[in-house]
Tab-separated table of C-alpha atoms in Angstrom:
chain	number	residue	atom	x	y	z
A	1	UNK	CA	40.018	111.119	82.847
A	2	UNK	CA	36.776	111.744	81.306
A	3	UNK	CA	37.632	109.566	78.358
A	4	UNK	CA	38.330	106.775	80.803
A	5	UNK	CA	34.937	107.266	82.549
A	6	UNK	CA	33.118	107.081	79.226
A	7	UNK	CA	34.992	104.024	78.185
A	8	UNK	CA	34.073	102.245	81.600
A	9	UNK	CA	30.459	103.338	81.096
A	10	UNK	CA	30.549	101.795	77.478
A	11	UNK	CA	31.990	98.515	78.759
A	12	UNK	CA	29.347	98.364	81.576
A	13	UNK	CA	26.565	98.768	79.106
A	14	UNK	CA	28.040	96.246	76.846
A	15	UNK	CA	28.285	93.789	79.599
A	16	UNK	CA	24.705	94.368	80.675
A	17	UNK	CA	23.621	93.921	77.093
A	18	UNK	CA	25.492	90.629	76.874
A	19	UNK	CA	24.013	89.326	80.143
A	20	UNK	CA	20.518	90.291	78.873
A	21	UNK	CA	21.314	88.461	75.577
A	22	UNK	CA	22.578	85.325	77.421
A	23	UNK	CA	19.413	85.345	79.580
A	24	UNK	CA	17.086	85.759	76.535
A	25	UNK	CA	18.986	83.011	74.620
A	26	UNK	CA	18.820	80.620	77.544
A	27	UNK	CA	15.187	81.141	78.297
A	28	UNK	CA	13.775	81.648	74.827
A	29	UNK	CA	11.158	79.112	73.627
A	30	UNK	CA	12.509	76.932	70.708
A	31	UNK	CA	10.569	77.295	67.546
A	32	UNK	CA	9.540	73.717	67.273
A	33	UNK	CA	8.047	73.606	70.678
A	34	UNK	CA	6.053	76.738	69.960
A	35	UNK	CA	4.609	75.205	66.649
A	36	UNK	CA	3.694	72.005	68.272
A	37	UNK	CA	2.144	73.466	71.336
A	38	UNK	CA	0.277	75.956	69.051
A	39	UNK	CA	-1.010	73.130	66.989
A	40	UNK	CA	-2.406	71.384	70.097
A	41	UNK	CA	-3.935	74.546	71.369
A	42	UNK	CA	-5.896	74.987	67.998
A	43	UNK	CA	-6.981	71.390	68.204
A	44	UNK	CA	-8.118	71.699	71.804
A	45	UNK	CA	-9.915	75.039	71.134
A	46	UNK	CA	-11.675	73.543	68.097
A	47	UNK	CA	-12.858	70.471	69.916
A	48	UNK	CA	-13.881	72.486	72.974
A	49	UNK	CA	-15.862	75.174	71.062
A	50	UNK	CA	-17.408	72.448	68.847
A	51	UNK	CA	-18.735	70.691	72.042
A	52	UNK	CA	-20.012	73.962	73.361
A	53	UNK	CA	-21.824	74.669	70.242
A	54	UNK	CA	-23.425	71.139	70.345
A	55	UNK	CA	-24.575	71.853	73.858
A	56	UNK	CA	-25.966	75.398	73.152
A	57	UNK	CA	-27.743	74.144	70.020
A	58	UNK	CA	-29.538	71.455	72.161
A	59	UNK	CA	-29.817	73.548	75.329
A	60	UNK	CA	-32.824	71.505	76.709
A	61	UNK	CA	-31.576	70.777	80.208
A	62	UNK	CA	-30.195	73.958	81.617
A	63	UNK	CA	-29.849	72.696	85.263
A	64	UNK	CA	-27.209	70.148	84.120
A	65	UNK	CA	-25.762	71.898	81.003
A	66	UNK	CA	-25.072	75.142	82.446
A	67	UNK	CA	-22.633	73.528	84.924
A	68	UNK	CA	-21.189	71.243	82.334
A	69	UNK	CA	-20.382	74.170	80.024
A	70	UNK	CA	-18.294	75.562	82.944
A	71	UNK	CA	-16.343	72.368	83.089
A	72	UNK	CA	-15.762	72.244	79.288
A	73	UNK	CA	-14.372	75.876	79.223
A	74	UNK	CA	-11.710	74.648	81.447
A	75	UNK	CA	-9.898	72.970	78.420
A	76	UNK	CA	-9.466	76.033	76.310
A	77	UNK	CA	-8.721	78.147	79.457
A	78	UNK	CA	-5.844	75.902	80.389
A	79	UNK	CA	-4.700	75.556	76.839
A	80	UNK	CA	-4.426	79.374	76.256
A	81	UNK	CA	-2.740	79.921	79.745
A	82	UNK	CA	-0.125	77.219	79.075
A	83	UNK	CA	0.639	78.479	75.515
A	84	UNK	CA	1.070	82.089	76.843
A	85	UNK	CA	3.314	80.913	79.642
A	86	UNK	CA	5.414	78.994	77.131
A	87	UNK	CA	5.814	82.132	75.062
A	88	UNK	CA	6.616	84.381	77.991
A	89	UNK	CA	7.558	82.564	81.097
A	90	UNK	CA	8.068	85.880	82.981
A	91	UNK	CA	4.339	86.428	83.230
A	92	UNK	CA	3.460	82.735	83.932
A	93	UNK	CA	2.978	83.583	87.690
A	94	UNK	CA	0.642	86.564	86.837
A	95	UNK	CA	-1.634	84.436	84.701
A	96	UNK	CA	-1.529	81.479	86.947
A	97	UNK	CA	-3.883	83.405	89.143
A	98	UNK	CA	-6.529	83.255	86.552
A	99	UNK	CA	-5.888	79.597	85.997
A	100	UNK	CA	-6.183	78.710	89.693
A	101	UNK	CA	-9.359	80.755	90.049
A	102	UNK	CA	-11.106	79.112	87.104
A	103	UNK	CA	-9.868	75.761	88.314
A	104	UNK	CA	-11.725	76.349	91.657
A	105	UNK	CA	-14.781	77.444	89.754
A	106	UNK	CA	-14.732	74.388	87.515
A	107	UNK	CA	-14.522	72.182	90.581
A	108	UNK	CA	-17.639	73.965	91.825
A	109	UNK	CA	-19.387	73.368	88.519
A	110	UNK	CA	-18.447	69.614	88.440
A	111	UNK	CA	-19.897	69.202	91.959
A	112	UNK	CA	-22.997	71.154	90.873
A	113	UNK	CA	-23.305	69.077	87.770
A	114	UNK	CA	-23.196	65.842	89.814
A	115	UNK	CA	-25.907	67.033	92.022
A	116	UNK	CA	-27.959	68.089	89.004
A	117	UNK	CA	-27.677	64.686	87.378
A	118	UNK	CA	-29.101	63.155	90.591
A	119	UNK	CA	-32.235	65.444	90.414
A	120	UNK	CA	-31.177	68.319	92.825
A	121	UNK	CA	-30.067	68.540	96.420
A	122	UNK	CA	-33.087	66.907	97.964
A	123	UNK	CA	-32.878	63.887	95.759
A	124	UNK	CA	-29.175	63.643	96.210
A	125	UNK	CA	-29.500	63.770	99.901
A	126	UNK	CA	-32.188	60.912	99.715
A	127	UNK	CA	-29.956	58.872	97.531
A	128	UNK	CA	-27.180	59.133	99.988
A	129	UNK	CA	-29.475	58.336	102.802
A	130	UNK	CA	-30.659	55.124	100.900
A	131	UNK	CA	-26.933	54.243	100.345
A	132	UNK	CA	-26.157	54.931	103.986
A	133	UNK	CA	-28.646	52.388	105.317
A	134	UNK	CA	-27.245	49.084	106.536
A	135	UNK	CA	-29.579	47.093	104.424
A	136	UNK	CA	-28.010	48.608	101.162
A	137	UNK	CA	-26.594	45.681	99.302
A	138	UNK	CA	-24.901	47.438	96.421
A	139	UNK	CA	-21.852	49.329	97.692
A	140	UNK	CA	-21.402	52.880	96.258
A	141	UNK	CA	-17.549	52.513	96.454
A	142	UNK	CA	-16.072	49.025	96.460
A	143	UNK	CA	-12.937	49.568	98.528
A	144	UNK	CA	-13.841	52.509	100.772
A	145	UNK	CA	-17.628	51.917	101.247
A	146	UNK	CA	-19.009	49.288	103.576
A	147	UNK	CA	-22.509	49.252	104.886
A	148	UNK	CA	-23.141	52.896	104.046
A	149	UNK	CA	-19.954	54.364	105.440
A	150	UNK	CA	-16.884	56.025	103.919
A	151	UNK	CA	-13.591	54.847	105.507
A	152	UNK	CA	-10.778	57.355	105.565
A	153	UNK	CA	-7.269	56.472	104.299
A	154	UNK	CA	-4.239	56.074	106.404
A	155	UNK	CA	-3.410	57.681	108.664
A	156	UNK	CA	-6.638	59.597	109.045
A	157	UNK	CA	-8.487	56.424	109.773
A	158	UNK	CA	-7.008	56.500	113.271
A	159	UNK	CA	-8.153	60.139	113.849
A	160	UNK	CA	-11.628	60.306	112.169
A	161	UNK	CA	-14.441	57.825	112.417
A	162	UNK	CA	-15.909	56.481	109.239
A	163	UNK	CA	-18.398	58.788	107.614
A	164	UNK	CA	-21.947	57.647	107.136
A	165	UNK	CA	-23.689	58.514	103.844
A	166	UNK	CA	-26.443	61.098	104.319
A	167	UNK	CA	-27.286	64.673	104.696
A	168	UNK	CA	-24.242	65.422	106.935
A	169	UNK	CA	-21.919	63.773	104.536
A	170	UNK	CA	-23.397	65.870	101.745
A	171	UNK	CA	-22.902	69.139	103.742
A	172	UNK	CA	-19.353	68.240	104.481
A	173	UNK	CA	-18.626	67.608	100.756
A	174	UNK	CA	-20.370	70.820	99.876
A	175	UNK	CA	-18.331	72.639	102.429
A	176	UNK	CA	-15.155	71.174	101.126
A	177	UNK	CA	-15.755	72.306	97.719
A	178	UNK	CA	-16.364	75.861	98.794
A	179	UNK	CA	-13.374	75.808	101.003
A	180	UNK	CA	-11.257	74.604	98.160
A	181	UNK	CA	-12.495	77.487	96.005
A	182	UNK	CA	-11.496	80.082	98.620
A	183	UNK	CA	-8.068	78.645	99.476
A	184	UNK	CA	-7.121	78.082	95.927
A	185	UNK	CA	-8.090	81.695	94.844
A	186	UNK	CA	-6.306	83.078	97.920
A	187	UNK	CA	-3.097	81.152	97.398
A	188	UNK	CA	-3.019	82.256	93.823
A	189	UNK	CA	-3.377	86.019	94.796
A	190	UNK	CA	-0.724	85.492	97.475
A	191	UNK	CA	1.625	83.934	94.916
A	192	UNK	CA	1.470	87.031	92.638
A	193	UNK	CA	2.063	89.320	95.673
A	194	UNK	CA	5.139	87.292	96.661
A	195	UNK	CA	6.353	87.434	93.033
A	196	UNK	CA	6.045	91.091	92.948
A	197	UNK	CA	8.319	91.232	95.960
A	198	UNK	CA	10.743	88.762	94.637
A	199	UNK	CA	10.275	86.208	97.169
A	200	UNK	CA	8.204	83.628	95.478
A	201	UNK	CA	10.315	80.460	94.929
A	202	UNK	CA	8.285	77.842	93.161
A	203	UNK	CA	9.364	74.341	94.106
A	204	UNK	CA	11.884	75.566	96.560
A	205	UNK	CA	11.417	75.138	100.302
A	206	UNK	CA	13.218	77.975	101.882
A	207	UNK	CA	12.496	80.200	104.879
A	208	UNK	CA	12.785	83.400	103.094
A	209	UNK	CA	10.661	82.307	100.134
A	210	UNK	CA	7.078	81.815	99.913
């Protein structure tokens, strides 16, 4: 009887080992894809750090360059995150929170960079006010801009009135960027929590999954 129990235990352990081996073989990353992705990661890192070095060596316009550097760093950040996820898909959800948080930060940097290129917030608002006047002949956007207004796409054009360029429009865009940062970071943290409880189903729309 004792011998039979030990035999069943050995068979159970062998089956578990075989299942783990099958899962590893099924989800293991091929060598060729690892080498190709690693080569592209090295290229992206080299070009990104070269561009960063060029900006830092000629750091003469900090109001613009400090935000531009934040945008440039998104390339190596995404490259390393994607490569690590390829090597170990089991931790991809955990490191996606870092990617999503930096994506929201890069969006903020890009918005601030555009404002800095226009000369700051006051000059940006003045520029939008000039574009918002009906006497403006050169449209800011060809298809969605007419006489200083921004038309909403379908079906929001039946709900919201066209936005006139000016200070209010600038505040709406600024609020939208900050809102995107908060929601993106919150959903990234929520995804990690759901993954820890085993109820995060990426790409699946189920009532019991997040």
